[in-house]
Coordinates of C-alpha atoms in Angstrom, one line a residue:
M1 CA -29.6 14.8 27.1
T2 CA -29.8 11.5 28.1
Q3 CA -27.8 10.2 30.9
Q4 CA -25.7 7.0 31.5
I5 CA -26.3 4.4 34.3
I6 CA -23.4 2.8 35.5
I7 CA -23.4 -0.6 36.7
D8 CA -20.9 -1.7 38.9
F9 CA -20.9 -5.6 38.1
T10 CA -17.6 -6.1 39.8
A11 CA -18.6 -4.8 43.7
A12 CA -22.2 -6.9 42.6
R13 CA -20.7 -10.3 42.2
R14 CA -18.4 -9.5 44.9
D15 CA -21.3 -8.6 47.5
A16 CA -23.1 -12.0 46.1
G17 CA -20.0 -14.0 46.7
I18 CA -20.6 -12.5 50.1
Q19 CA -23.7 -13.1 50.9
R20 CA -23.3 -16.6 49.6
A21 CA -20.5 -17.9 51.8
A22 CA -22.3 -16.4 55.1
D23 CA -25.5 -17.5 54.3
H24 CA -23.9 -21.0 53.7
A25 CA -21.9 -20.8 57.0
E26 CA -25.3 -20.0 58.2
R27 CA -26.7 -23.0 57.3
E28 CA -24.0 -25.3 58.5
A29 CA -23.3 -23.6 61.7
P30 CA -26.8 -21.3 62.8
G31 CA -25.2 -18.5 65.1
W32 CA -22.1 -18.6 63.6
G33 CA -22.0 -15.0 62.5
E34 CA -23.1 -13.2 64.9
G35 CA -20.4 -15.2 67.2
A36 CA -17.9 -13.6 64.7
V37 CA -19.1 -10.2 65.0
A38 CA -19.1 -10.6 68.8
F39 CA -15.3 -11.7 68.2
V40 CA -14.3 -9.3 65.4
Q41 CA -16.0 -6.5 68.5
W42 CA -14.0 -8.1 71.4
Y43 CA -10.8 -7.9 69.2
A44 CA -11.3 -4.1 68.1
R45 CA -11.6 -3.5 71.7
H46 CA -7.6 -4.3 72.3
N47 CA -6.6 -3.8 69.1
R48 CA -6.5 -0.2 67.8
E49 CA -5.4 -1.0 64.0
F50 CA -5.7 -4.5 62.4
L51 CA -6.3 -6.0 59.0
A52 CA -9.1 -8.6 58.8
E53 CA -6.4 -11.1 58.7
D54 CA -5.0 -10.5 61.6
V55 CA -8.8 -11.2 63.4
I56 CA -9.3 -14.5 61.3
E57 CA -5.9 -15.3 62.6
S58 CA -6.2 -15.0 66.7
Y59 CA -9.8 -16.1 66.2
S60 CA -8.3 -19.1 64.5
R61 CA -5.6 -19.2 67.6
C62 CA -8.9 -19.3 70.0
G63 CA -10.0 -23.1 68.4
L64 CA -13.2 -21.1 67.7
P65 CA -15.3 -22.7 64.7
E66 CA -14.4 -22.0 61.5
P67 CA -16.5 -21.3 58.7
P68 CA -16.9 -24.0 56.0
D69 CA -15.7 -20.5 53.6
G70 CA -13.3 -18.1 54.4
R71 CA -15.0 -15.7 52.5
A72 CA -17.7 -15.8 55.0
W73 CA -15.4 -13.0 57.0
G74 CA -16.2 -10.7 54.3
A75 CA -19.7 -10.5 56.0
V76 CA -18.4 -10.7 59.4
I77 CA -15.8 -7.6 58.7
R78 CA -18.7 -5.6 57.0
R79 CA -21.3 -6.3 59.8
A80 CA -19.1 -4.8 63.0
A81 CA -18.4 -2.1 60.2
K82 CA -21.9 -1.6 59.8
L83 CA -22.4 -1.7 64.3
G84 CA -19.7 1.3 64.7
A85 CA -17.1 -1.2 66.3
I86 CA -14.7 -0.5 63.8
Q87 CA -14.3 1.8 60.7
K88 CA -11.5 2.1 57.4
A89 CA -8.4 3.9 58.2
G90 CA -6.3 3.0 55.3
Y91 CA -4.0 0.2 53.6
R92 CA -1.9 -2.1 54.7
P93 CA 0.0 -5.3 52.9
A94 CA -1.7 -8.2 54.1
R95 CA 0.9 -11.5 54.8
S96 CA -2.2 -13.5 53.0
S97 CA -2.0 -12.5 50.1
N98 CA 1.5 -11.9 49.0
L99 CA 1.4 -8.2 50.9
S100 CA -1.1 -7.0 48.4
P101 CA -3.0 -4.0 49.8
K102 CA -6.0 -4.8 52.4
V103 CA -8.3 -2.3 54.0
L104 CA -6.6 -1.5 57.3
W105 CA -9.2 -1.3 60.2
R106 CA -9.4 1.0 63.0
S107 CA -11.0 0.5 66.3
L108 CA -13.6 2.9 67.2
A109 CA -14.5 1.3 70.6

């Protein structure tokens, strides 16, 4: 019996797009990603549960430098999760996408 290999091209395209946006942000503003991850960690210490859009709105209100492409935030959120600052906690409707469900993040701080 042969084993079928399944490749998730949708996830691969998503991941590649996130990485391209993060790389672009770093070329335009070296160190932006590291600063943005630090902001997510700070935000998580002060907010138990939140959507990525909540972090991004707070970041913008602080007047911090914006990435050239908003998709760069995907890499930032992933990095914060990998560092153990946040974890997925379910889903919640997002204002930024016509109330479609987006990942709800929980602080581990």
